[in-house]
Short mmCIF file of N, CA and C and ligand atoms in Angstrom, two decimals:
data_model
loop_
_atom_site.label_atom_id
_atom_site.label_comp_id
_atom_site.label_asym_id
_atom_site.label_seq_id
_atom_site.Cartn_x
_atom_site.Cartn_y
_atom_site.Cartn_z
N MET A 1 168.73 63.95 69.91
CA MET A 1 170.05 64.37 69.82
C MET A 1 169.07 64.23 68.01
N ASN A 2 169.15 65.64 67.69
CA ASN A 2 167.81 65.96 65.73
C ASN A 2 169.08 66.23 65.23
N SER A 3 169.91 67.46 65.93
CA SER A 3 170.83 68.11 64.61
C SER A 3 172.19 67.96 64.61
N ILE A 4 173.23 67.47 63.68
CA ILE A 4 173.98 67.15 63.70
C ILE A 4 175.13 67.99 62.96
N CYS A 5 175.56 69.72 63.03
CA CYS A 5 176.20 70.58 63.12
C CYS A 5 178.21 69.65 62.24
N VAL A 6 178.60 69.53 61.16
CA VAL A 6 179.71 68.90 60.68
C VAL A 6 180.16 70.49 59.77
N TYR A 7 181.55 70.60 60.29
CA TYR A 7 182.51 71.17 59.85
C TYR A 7 183.52 70.69 58.82
N ALA A 8 183.49 71.13 58.21
CA ALA A 8 184.08 70.17 57.41
C ALA A 8 184.95 71.06 55.82
N SER A 9 186.46 70.64 55.36
CA SER A 9 186.59 70.95 54.42
C SER A 9 186.20 71.75 52.95
N SER A 10 186.30 73.09 52.43
CA SER A 10 185.80 73.12 51.15
C SER A 10 187.10 73.09 49.71
N SER A 11 187.71 72.28 50.07
CA SER A 11 188.48 71.76 48.97
C SER A 11 187.64 70.52 48.25
N ASP A 12 188.10 70.69 46.91
CA ASP A 12 187.73 69.88 46.27
C ASP A 12 188.50 68.83 45.49
N ALA A 13 190.07 69.05 46.10
CA ALA A 13 191.04 68.11 45.49
C ALA A 13 191.83 67.54 46.46
N LEU A 14 190.90 67.15 47.68
CA LEU A 14 191.21 65.91 48.60
C LEU A 14 191.36 64.66 47.93
N GLU A 15 192.20 63.30 48.56
CA GLU A 15 192.41 62.25 48.22
C GLU A 15 191.06 61.27 48.78
N ASP A 16 190.67 60.40 48.05
CA ASP A 16 189.28 59.78 48.39
C ASP A 16 189.54 59.36 49.73
N ARG A 17 190.56 59.31 50.52
CA ARG A 17 189.83 58.61 51.94
C ARG A 17 189.39 59.54 52.73
N TYR A 18 189.13 60.77 52.43
CA TYR A 18 188.59 61.86 53.16
C TYR A 18 186.82 62.30 52.36
N ASN A 19 187.45 61.70 51.40
CA ASN A 19 185.45 62.38 50.81
C ASN A 19 184.84 60.84 50.88
N ASP A 20 185.20 59.24 51.29
CA ASP A 20 184.74 58.66 51.15
C ASP A 20 184.00 58.76 53.00
N ALA A 21 184.93 58.99 53.53
CA ALA A 21 184.34 59.59 55.32
C ALA A 21 183.23 60.76 55.45
N ALA A 22 183.67 61.18 54.04
CA ALA A 22 182.32 62.33 54.63
C ALA A 22 180.94 61.96 53.79
N GLN A 23 181.51 61.05 52.99
CA GLN A 23 180.21 60.69 52.74
C GLN A 23 179.30 59.41 53.49
N ARG A 24 180.53 59.00 54.03
CA ARG A 24 179.90 58.19 55.20
C ARG A 24 179.02 58.48 56.46
N LEU A 25 179.25 60.06 56.80
CA LEU A 25 179.24 60.23 57.93
C LEU A 25 177.90 61.16 57.06
N GLY A 26 177.50 61.41 56.11
CA GLY A 26 176.58 61.71 55.38
C GLY A 26 175.60 60.58 55.95
N THR A 27 175.79 59.45 55.29
CA THR A 27 175.03 58.54 55.48
C THR A 27 174.19 57.89 56.40
N LEU A 28 175.20 58.33 57.29
CA LEU A 28 174.98 57.87 58.72
C LEU A 28 174.33 58.50 59.46
N ILE A 29 174.42 60.08 59.46
CA ILE A 29 173.21 61.11 59.55
C ILE A 29 171.78 61.11 58.80
N ALA A 30 171.55 60.36 57.49
CA ALA A 30 170.44 60.19 56.94
C ALA A 30 169.98 58.90 57.88
N HIS A 31 170.64 57.82 57.96
CA HIS A 31 170.42 56.92 58.99
C HIS A 31 169.43 56.74 60.30
N HIS A 32 170.54 57.44 60.42
CA HIS A 32 169.84 58.52 62.22
C HIS A 32 168.37 59.31 62.43
N LYS A 33 168.40 59.32 60.82
CA LYS A 33 167.08 60.26 60.82
C LYS A 33 167.39 61.27 61.03
N HIS A 34 168.86 61.97 61.64
CA HIS A 34 169.62 63.49 62.70
C HIS A 34 169.24 64.39 61.37
N THR A 35 169.48 65.41 60.96
CA THR A 35 169.34 67.09 60.49
C THR A 35 170.38 67.67 60.17
N LEU A 36 171.13 67.28 58.72
CA LEU A 36 172.18 67.91 58.81
C LEU A 36 172.29 69.58 59.11
N ILE A 37 173.46 70.18 60.16
CA ILE A 37 173.75 71.02 59.85
C ILE A 37 175.03 71.53 59.60
N TYR A 38 175.26 72.26 58.94
CA TYR A 38 176.63 72.85 58.10
C TYR A 38 176.71 74.47 57.33
N GLY A 39 177.78 73.94 56.64
CA GLY A 39 178.05 75.74 56.18
C GLY A 39 177.69 75.89 55.37
N GLY A 40 176.87 75.04 54.47
CA GLY A 40 175.96 75.42 53.15
C GLY A 40 176.56 75.25 51.56
N GLY A 41 177.98 74.68 51.84
CA GLY A 41 179.10 75.12 50.68
C GLY A 41 178.21 73.71 49.34
N GLY A 42 178.14 73.58 48.55
CA GLY A 42 178.00 73.00 47.75
C GLY A 42 179.45 72.04 47.11
N ILE A 43 180.51 72.21 47.85
CA ILE A 43 182.06 72.04 47.23
C ILE A 43 182.82 71.48 48.65
N GLY A 44 183.78 70.46 47.84
CA GLY A 44 184.50 70.42 49.06
C GLY A 44 183.91 68.87 50.53
N LEU A 45 184.50 68.87 50.59
CA LEU A 45 184.17 67.42 51.86
C LEU A 45 182.77 67.90 52.90
N MET A 46 182.28 69.50 52.38
CA MET A 46 181.05 69.96 52.92
C MET A 46 179.94 69.53 52.04
N GLY A 47 180.20 69.99 50.62
CA GLY A 47 179.56 69.48 49.63
C GLY A 47 178.78 67.70 49.34
N VAL A 48 179.96 66.71 49.71
CA VAL A 48 180.00 65.49 49.64
C VAL A 48 179.35 65.08 51.21
N CYS A 49 179.87 65.68 51.80
CA CYS A 49 178.81 65.00 53.05
C CYS A 49 177.03 65.91 53.02
N ALA A 50 176.92 66.80 52.50
CA ALA A 50 174.97 66.95 52.08
C ALA A 50 174.79 66.32 50.93
N ARG A 51 175.36 66.10 50.06
CA ARG A 51 174.48 65.24 49.00
C ARG A 51 174.89 63.62 49.71
N ALA A 52 175.34 63.61 50.33
CA ALA A 52 175.24 61.70 51.21
C ALA A 52 173.98 62.02 51.54
N VAL A 53 173.84 62.63 52.61
CA VAL A 53 172.70 62.81 53.70
C VAL A 53 171.76 63.24 52.75
N HIS A 54 171.35 63.57 51.55
CA HIS A 54 170.23 63.35 50.58
C HIS A 54 169.92 61.92 49.69
N ALA A 55 171.15 61.24 49.43
CA ALA A 55 171.13 60.22 48.84
C ALA A 55 170.50 59.14 49.88
N GLY A 56 170.37 59.73 51.50
CA GLY A 56 169.76 58.56 52.61
C GLY A 56 168.65 59.35 52.60
N GLU A 57 168.04 60.41 52.20
CA GLU A 57 167.07 61.04 52.31
C GLU A 57 166.81 61.73 53.79
N GLY A 58 168.48 62.09 54.28
CA GLY A 58 167.70 63.19 55.07
C GLY A 58 167.78 64.75 54.45
N HIS A 59 167.70 65.11 55.67
CA HIS A 59 167.49 66.72 55.73
C HIS A 59 168.66 67.24 56.07
N VAL A 60 168.99 68.68 55.29
CA VAL A 60 169.66 69.10 54.74
C VAL A 60 170.14 70.44 55.65
N VAL A 61 170.19 71.11 56.15
CA VAL A 61 170.08 72.79 56.79
C VAL A 61 171.54 73.64 56.42
N GLY A 62 171.72 74.20 55.12
CA GLY A 62 173.36 74.81 55.06
C GLY A 62 173.15 76.41 55.56
N VAL A 63 173.60 76.79 56.28
CA VAL A 63 174.19 78.42 56.56
C VAL A 63 174.94 79.06 56.14
N ILE A 64 174.81 79.51 55.29
CA ILE A 64 175.71 80.71 54.56
C ILE A 64 175.63 81.97 54.36
N PRO A 65 176.67 82.97 54.15
CA PRO A 65 177.05 84.20 54.01
C PRO A 65 176.12 84.98 52.95
N LYS A 66 176.01 85.46 52.86
CA LYS A 66 175.51 86.26 51.74
C LYS A 66 176.80 86.48 50.82
N LYS A 67 177.98 86.09 51.00
CA LYS A 67 178.87 87.12 49.72
C LYS A 67 179.88 85.22 49.29
N LEU A 68 179.30 84.39 49.49
CA LEU A 68 179.35 82.98 49.70
C LEU A 68 178.20 82.64 48.82
N VAL A 69 177.14 83.10 48.81
CA VAL A 69 176.19 82.93 48.30
C VAL A 69 176.03 82.98 46.44
N ASP A 70 176.29 84.68 46.93
CA ASP A 70 177.17 85.40 45.39
C ASP A 70 178.33 85.02 44.73
N LEU A 71 178.63 84.29 44.86
CA LEU A 71 179.87 83.53 44.17
C LEU A 71 179.27 82.42 44.03
N GLU A 72 178.31 82.00 43.97
CA GLU A 72 177.66 80.78 43.57
C GLU A 72 178.32 79.33 44.13
N LEU A 73 178.81 79.41 45.57
CA LEU A 73 179.19 78.10 46.41
C LEU A 73 177.99 77.71 46.52
N ALA A 74 177.23 77.81 47.03
CA ALA A 74 176.44 77.45 47.68
C ALA A 74 175.71 76.20 47.38
N TYR A 75 175.51 75.11 48.45
CA TYR A 75 174.36 73.67 47.11
C TYR A 75 172.81 74.76 47.71
N GLN A 76 172.02 74.42 46.24
CA GLN A 76 170.77 75.30 46.51
C GLN A 76 169.73 74.32 46.72
N GLU A 77 170.86 72.62 46.30
CA GLU A 77 169.34 71.61 46.69
C GLU A 77 169.56 71.23 48.46
N ALA A 78 169.38 72.64 48.96
CA ALA A 78 169.42 72.31 50.86
C ALA A 78 168.18 72.22 50.96
N ASP A 79 167.36 71.44 51.97
CA ASP A 79 166.12 71.86 52.15
C ASP A 79 165.64 72.89 52.34
N GLU A 80 166.83 73.54 53.10
CA GLU A 80 166.78 74.55 53.85
C GLU A 80 168.20 75.79 54.30
N LEU A 81 168.24 77.22 53.35
CA LEU A 81 169.22 77.44 53.27
C LEU A 81 169.63 79.07 53.90
N ILE A 82 169.85 78.92 54.41
CA ILE A 82 169.89 80.47 55.40
C ILE A 82 171.41 81.05 54.96
N VAL A 83 170.28 82.23 54.58
CA VAL A 83 171.58 83.23 54.38
C VAL A 83 171.76 84.37 55.85
N THR A 84 172.78 83.91 55.82
CA THR A 84 173.16 85.44 56.57
C THR A 84 174.07 86.29 56.94
N THR A 85 174.37 87.56 57.02
CA THR A 85 175.11 88.91 56.54
C THR A 85 177.31 88.51 56.68
N THR A 86 176.97 87.47 57.77
CA THR A 86 178.76 87.61 57.76
C THR A 86 178.47 86.36 58.62
N MET A 87 179.54 86.17 58.58
CA MET A 87 180.34 84.51 59.09
C MET A 87 180.42 84.87 60.53
N SER A 88 180.72 85.69 61.40
CA SER A 88 180.29 85.33 62.88
C SER A 88 178.83 85.00 63.36
N GLU A 89 177.39 85.57 62.49
CA GLU A 89 176.15 84.91 62.01
C GLU A 89 176.20 84.10 62.03
N ARG A 90 176.41 83.18 61.40
CA ARG A 90 176.27 81.60 60.24
C ARG A 90 177.04 80.90 61.84
N LYS A 91 178.35 81.26 61.98
CA LYS A 91 178.09 80.51 63.58
C LYS A 91 177.86 80.10 64.50
N GLY A 92 177.45 81.71 65.10
CA GLY A 92 175.94 81.68 65.56
C GLY A 92 175.00 80.74 65.30
N ILE A 93 174.66 81.14 64.17
CA ILE A 93 173.18 80.35 63.93
C ILE A 93 173.50 78.54 64.12
N MET A 94 174.56 77.92 63.61
CA MET A 94 175.19 76.86 63.35
C MET A 94 175.39 76.31 64.50
N ALA A 95 176.21 76.65 65.06
CA ALA A 95 176.32 76.10 67.25
C ALA A 95 174.99 76.07 67.77
N GLU A 96 173.70 76.80 67.61
CA GLU A 96 172.96 76.83 67.82
C GLU A 96 172.03 75.96 67.78
N LYS A 97 171.79 75.85 66.39
CA LYS A 97 170.77 74.64 66.61
C LYS A 97 171.43 73.35 66.17
N ALA A 98 173.13 73.22 66.68
CA ALA A 98 172.80 72.29 66.39
C ALA A 98 173.11 71.43 68.08
N ASP A 99 172.63 69.95 67.98
CA ASP A 99 172.55 69.07 69.28
C ASP A 99 174.24 68.71 69.12
N ALA A 100 175.13 68.57 68.43
CA ALA A 100 176.51 68.23 68.49
C ALA A 100 177.25 68.56 66.99
N PHE A 101 178.69 68.13 67.24
CA PHE A 101 179.46 69.03 66.19
C PHE A 101 180.70 68.20 65.93
N ILE A 102 180.67 67.94 64.85
CA ILE A 102 181.59 66.73 64.98
C ILE A 102 182.50 67.88 63.41
N ALA A 103 184.19 67.72 63.75
CA ALA A 103 184.61 68.15 62.55
C ALA A 103 185.38 67.29 61.56
N LEU A 104 185.28 67.15 60.32
CA LEU A 104 185.78 66.16 59.11
C LEU A 104 187.13 67.13 59.17
N PRO A 105 188.06 66.18 58.61
CA PRO A 105 189.11 67.03 58.27
C PRO A 105 188.62 68.57 57.45
N GLY A 106 189.59 69.50 57.46
CA GLY A 106 189.42 70.65 56.94
C GLY A 106 190.95 71.77 57.54
N GLY A 107 190.84 72.70 57.13
CA GLY A 107 191.46 73.87 56.98
C GLY A 107 191.36 74.56 57.65
N PHE A 108 191.64 76.47 57.47
CA PHE A 108 191.54 77.54 58.53
C PHE A 108 190.16 77.22 59.17
N GLY A 109 189.22 77.13 57.79
CA GLY A 109 187.67 77.17 58.16
C GLY A 109 187.23 76.28 59.60
N THR A 110 186.77 75.41 58.94
CA THR A 110 187.08 74.34 59.82
C THR A 110 187.56 73.87 61.24
N LEU A 111 189.08 74.31 61.47
CA LEU A 111 189.19 74.88 62.50
C LEU A 111 188.56 75.68 63.17
N GLU A 112 188.57 77.14 62.93
CA GLU A 112 188.15 78.10 63.61
C GLU A 112 186.65 77.79 64.02
N GLU A 113 186.20 76.99 63.45
CA GLU A 113 184.35 76.91 63.42
C GLU A 113 184.65 75.53 65.20
N MET A 114 185.50 74.79 64.78
CA MET A 114 185.92 73.73 65.95
C MET A 114 186.11 74.68 67.37
N MET A 115 187.07 75.22 66.93
CA MET A 115 187.91 76.42 68.05
C MET A 115 186.62 77.36 68.73
N GLU A 116 185.61 77.46 68.28
CA GLU A 116 184.81 78.63 68.55
C GLU A 116 184.03 77.82 69.27
N VAL A 117 183.53 76.59 69.23
CA VAL A 117 182.37 75.85 70.03
C VAL A 117 183.08 74.96 71.07
N LEU A 118 184.65 74.86 71.21
CA LEU A 118 185.33 74.56 71.89
C LEU A 118 185.48 74.99 73.35
N VAL A 119 185.72 76.58 72.35
CA VAL A 119 185.73 77.56 73.67
C VAL A 119 184.47 78.19 74.43
N LEU A 120 182.94 77.40 73.72
CA LEU A 120 182.01 77.79 74.04
C LEU A 120 181.67 76.64 75.60
N LYS A 121 182.50 75.17 74.86
CA LYS A 121 182.23 74.27 75.93
C LYS A 121 182.37 74.58 77.17
N GLN A 122 183.81 75.42 76.88
CA GLN A 122 184.91 75.60 78.19
C GLN A 122 184.16 75.98 79.39
N LEU A 123 183.35 77.88 78.54
CA LEU A 123 182.87 78.54 79.36
C LEU A 123 180.93 78.50 79.55
N TRP A 124 181.43 77.27 79.05
CA TRP A 124 180.10 76.85 80.00
C TRP A 124 178.12 77.40 79.16
N TYR A 125 178.60 77.64 78.18
CA TYR A 125 177.58 78.53 77.39
C TYR A 125 177.08 76.66 76.78
N HIS A 126 177.54 75.72 76.27
CA HIS A 126 176.94 75.08 75.68
C HIS A 126 177.33 73.49 76.71
N ARG A 127 176.54 72.01 76.65
CA ARG A 127 177.56 70.76 77.20
C ARG A 127 177.01 69.46 75.74
N LYS A 128 177.13 70.28 74.41
CA LYS A 128 177.30 69.72 73.93
C LYS A 128 178.52 68.63 73.25
N PRO A 129 178.47 67.00 72.53
CA PRO A 129 178.86 66.42 71.72
C PRO A 129 180.39 67.49 71.05
N CYS A 130 181.25 66.88 71.40
CA CYS A 130 182.45 67.94 69.98
C CYS A 130 183.23 67.41 69.74
N ILE A 131 183.55 66.44 68.41
CA ILE A 131 184.52 65.40 67.96
C ILE A 131 185.66 65.66 67.14
N PHE A 132 186.39 65.50 67.32
CA PHE A 132 187.75 65.66 66.28
C PHE A 132 187.34 64.03 65.12
N LEU A 133 186.99 64.53 63.90
CA LEU A 133 186.86 62.64 63.06
C LEU A 133 188.32 63.00 61.95
N ASN A 134 189.38 62.30 63.16
CA ASN A 134 190.58 62.38 62.95
C ASN A 134 190.87 61.15 61.34
N ILE A 135 190.64 61.56 60.51
CA ILE A 135 190.81 60.60 59.45
C ILE A 135 192.57 60.79 58.91
N ASN A 136 192.93 59.47 58.70
CA ASN A 136 194.46 59.42 58.58
C ASN A 136 194.91 60.07 58.92
N GLY A 137 194.49 60.47 60.49
CA GLY A 137 195.64 60.87 61.15
C GLY A 137 195.67 62.17 61.09
N ILE A 138 195.06 63.24 60.35
CA ILE A 138 195.14 64.68 59.63
C ILE A 138 195.43 65.44 60.56
N TYR A 139 194.30 65.11 61.73
CA TYR A 139 194.41 66.42 62.79
C TYR A 139 195.60 65.76 64.15
N ASP A 140 196.62 64.76 63.85
CA ASP A 140 197.11 64.33 64.83
C ASP A 140 198.67 65.30 65.63
N HIS A 141 199.03 65.69 64.92
CA HIS A 141 199.90 67.46 64.82
C HIS A 141 199.08 68.34 65.84
N LEU A 142 197.65 68.66 65.84
CA LEU A 142 196.85 69.53 66.05
C LEU A 142 196.97 68.69 67.57
N LEU A 143 196.59 67.53 67.78
CA LEU A 143 196.13 66.76 68.86
C LEU A 143 197.42 67.02 70.30
N SER A 144 198.23 67.13 69.39
CA SER A 144 199.63 67.04 70.08
C SER A 144 200.73 67.91 69.97
N PHE A 145 199.73 69.11 70.07
CA PHE A 145 199.98 70.88 70.35
C PHE A 145 199.10 70.80 71.27
N PHE A 146 197.80 70.60 71.33
CA PHE A 146 196.86 70.71 72.47
C PHE A 146 197.75 70.41 73.69
N ASP A 147 198.17 69.06 73.79
CA ASP A 147 199.08 68.37 74.80
C ASP A 147 200.11 69.52 75.37
N ALA A 148 200.65 69.95 74.03
CA ALA A 148 201.60 70.09 74.34
C ALA A 148 201.29 71.68 75.42
N LEU A 149 199.74 71.93 75.29
CA LEU A 149 199.40 73.49 76.05
C LEU A 149 199.24 73.50 76.66
N THR A 150 198.98 72.12 76.97
CA THR A 150 198.37 71.50 78.29
C THR A 150 199.26 71.11 79.68
N LYS A 151 200.25 70.33 78.63
CA LYS A 151 201.93 70.26 79.85
C LYS A 151 202.14 71.49 80.04
N ALA A 152 202.12 72.83 79.26
CA ALA A 152 202.57 73.55 79.98
C ALA A 152 201.68 74.46 80.21
N GLN A 153 200.23 73.95 80.93
CA GLN A 153 199.31 74.91 81.25
C GLN A 153 198.30 76.59 80.93
N PHE A 154 198.63 76.03 79.92
CA PHE A 154 197.89 76.83 79.08
C PHE A 154 196.26 76.26 78.76
N ILE A 155 196.39 75.35 79.04
CA ILE A 155 194.89 73.81 79.36
C ILE A 155 194.64 73.17 79.93
N LYS A 156 193.94 73.49 80.80
CA LYS A 156 192.94 72.22 81.85
C LYS A 156 193.42 70.86 81.56
N GLU A 157 193.75 70.02 81.83
CA GLU A 157 193.58 68.77 82.28
C GLU A 157 192.18 68.43 81.25
N VAL A 158 190.93 68.86 82.23
CA VAL A 158 189.87 68.34 82.47
C VAL A 158 189.02 69.39 81.14
N HIS A 159 189.38 70.12 80.48
CA HIS A 159 189.33 70.83 79.04
C HIS A 159 189.21 70.01 77.77
N LYS A 160 190.10 69.26 78.15
CA LYS A 160 191.16 68.89 77.12
C LYS A 160 189.62 67.56 76.68
N LYS A 161 189.01 66.92 77.97
CA LYS A 161 187.96 65.89 77.49
C LYS A 161 186.76 66.33 77.73
N GLN A 162 186.54 67.73 77.09
CA GLN A 162 185.26 68.40 76.08
C GLN A 162 185.41 67.99 74.90
N TYR A 163 186.38 67.11 74.05
CA TYR A 163 186.44 67.22 72.47
C TYR A 163 186.45 65.18 73.16
N ARG A 164 186.07 64.63 71.80
CA ARG A 164 186.82 63.51 71.73
C ARG A 164 187.66 62.95 70.48
N ILE A 165 188.04 62.01 70.03
CA ILE A 165 189.09 61.52 68.79
C ILE A 165 188.32 60.61 68.39
N CYS A 166 187.68 60.61 67.23
CA CYS A 166 187.12 58.83 66.93
C CYS A 166 187.98 59.14 64.94
N ASN A 167 187.93 57.74 65.02
CA ASN A 167 188.74 58.21 63.58
C ASN A 167 187.37 57.52 62.77
N THR A 168 186.31 56.73 63.02
CA THR A 168 185.68 56.52 61.60
C THR A 168 184.74 57.28 62.13
N PRO A 169 184.29 57.51 60.86
CA PRO A 169 182.59 58.04 61.35
C PRO A 169 181.35 57.26 61.60
N GLU A 170 181.87 56.41 61.84
CA GLU A 170 181.53 55.14 62.45
C GLU A 170 180.75 54.97 64.04
N GLU A 171 182.66 54.92 64.67
CA GLU A 171 183.17 55.46 65.93
C GLU A 171 182.42 56.50 66.62
N ALA A 172 182.23 57.74 65.49
CA ALA A 172 182.10 59.06 65.80
C ALA A 172 180.42 59.29 66.30
N TYR A 173 179.83 58.18 65.38
CA TYR A 173 178.38 57.72 66.01
C TYR A 173 177.83 56.73 67.15
N ALA A 174 178.89 56.24 67.52
CA ALA A 174 179.22 54.98 68.62
C ALA A 174 179.12 56.45 69.83
N TYR A 175 180.25 56.93 69.67
CA TYR A 175 180.00 58.23 70.52
C TYR A 175 178.51 58.89 71.20
N LEU A 176 177.98 59.44 69.95
CA LEU A 176 177.28 59.87 70.01
C LEU A 176 175.87 59.01 70.44
N ASP A 177 175.89 58.07 70.87
CA ASP A 177 174.65 57.81 70.94
C ASP A 177 175.14 57.20 72.22
N THR A 178 175.87 56.93 73.36
CA THR A 178 175.92 57.07 74.05
C THR A 178 176.77 58.18 74.68
N TYR A 179 176.23 59.67 73.79
CA TYR A 179 177.61 60.25 75.15
C TYR A 179 176.31 61.37 76.39
N ILE A 180 177.24 61.00 77.56
CA ILE A 180 176.74 61.65 78.53
C ILE A 180 177.58 62.86 78.95
N PRO A 181 177.40 64.32 78.94
CA PRO A 181 177.76 65.12 79.36
C PRO A 181 179.06 65.67 80.44
N GLU A 182 180.18 65.95 79.92
CA GLU A 182 181.04 65.71 80.87
C GLU A 182 180.75 67.00 82.35
N PRO A 183 181.06 66.23 83.58
CA PRO A 183 180.71 67.22 84.73
C PRO A 183 181.04 68.61 84.92
N VAL A 184 180.69 69.31 84.59
CA VAL A 184 180.51 71.41 84.83
C VAL A 184 181.82 70.98 86.00
N HIS A 185 183.11 72.44 85.13
CA HIS A 185 183.75 72.18 86.23
C HIS A 185 183.49 73.78 86.92
N GLU A 186 183.23 74.37 88.26
CA GLU A 186 182.75 75.46 88.45
C GLU A 186 183.95 76.76 88.11
N LYS A 187 185.24 75.86 88.96
CA LYS A 187 186.46 76.52 88.89
C LYS A 187 187.03 77.16 87.82
N TRP A 188 186.60 77.80 87.20
CA TRP A 188 187.78 77.92 85.64
C TRP A 188 188.55 78.93 85.65
N PHE A 189 188.96 79.80 86.76
CA PHE A 189 189.89 80.10 86.80
C PHE A 189 191.03 79.67 88.04
P1 LIG B 201 187.79 75.30 55.30
O1 LIG B 201 187.93 74.26 56.46
O2 LIG B 201 189.17 76.93 54.99
O3 LIG B 201 188.06 74.64 54.19
O4 LIG B 201 186.89 75.98 55.36
C1 LIG B 201 185.50 75.12 55.62
C2 LIG B 201 184.98 75.66 56.19
O5 LIG B 201 184.77 77.04 56.26
C3 LIG B 201 183.50 75.12 55.95
O6 LIG B 201 182.84 74.41 57.37
C4 LIG B 201 182.38 76.26 56.22
O7 LIG B 201 181.37 76.64 57.53
C5 LIG B 201 183.05 77.24 55.19
N1 LIG B 201 183.60 77.33 54.38
C6 LIG B 201 184.77 77.43 53.67
N2 LIG B 201 184.57 77.36 52.02
C7 LIG B 201 183.25 77.72 51.83
C8 LIG B 201 182.39 78.03 51.09
N3 LIG B 201 183.00 78.39 50.00
N4 LIG B 201 180.94 77.75 51.01
C9 LIG B 201 180.75 77.75 51.91
N5 LIG B 201 181.07 77.52 53.20
C10 LIG B 201 182.07 77.84 53.10
#
């Protein structure tokens, strides 16, 4: 495993516990000598995580659409800043470059990115680990909704095994260290 993709909030108005988690995750990424692949922002949990990777002398790759660079929202200190034309191009590059996906707490942007890699996994485009970092139980309602969707048979039980819920960055790394891809279930329909 070389590169970890982190999806995370762009909000600067969060409680300390969320910023602390982003910071600890960044420190762990640097400690493991992994590369951070992320949305390239200098704000919110994205910026906190990227700066923590740099503080640990790790490598940061940001993938960001030109529109956000023009708004001066990019983390200019990134070791590599890949500027894309569209949001979907950006997501494709992030997904391709990463060996694992971690969703720190976030809003629509974070959820959308995580949902896409889960769908890609469900359709066997990749077999990489996908983790919800459920800091302070922030994803509890979403995860309960997934349970309701599964109960009503919109989601297959087997596909719920394609993501892992972790409560701390340390737990997430313990999972990554021992990750074995789930078996591929060929009978999708
Ligand atoms: P959200 O969870 O809605 O705050 O959106 C965060 C996600 O959307 C991140 O993972 C980024 O990929 C993307 N994003 C949103 N705002 C920005 C920004 N200002 N700069 C870079 N990426 C952003």
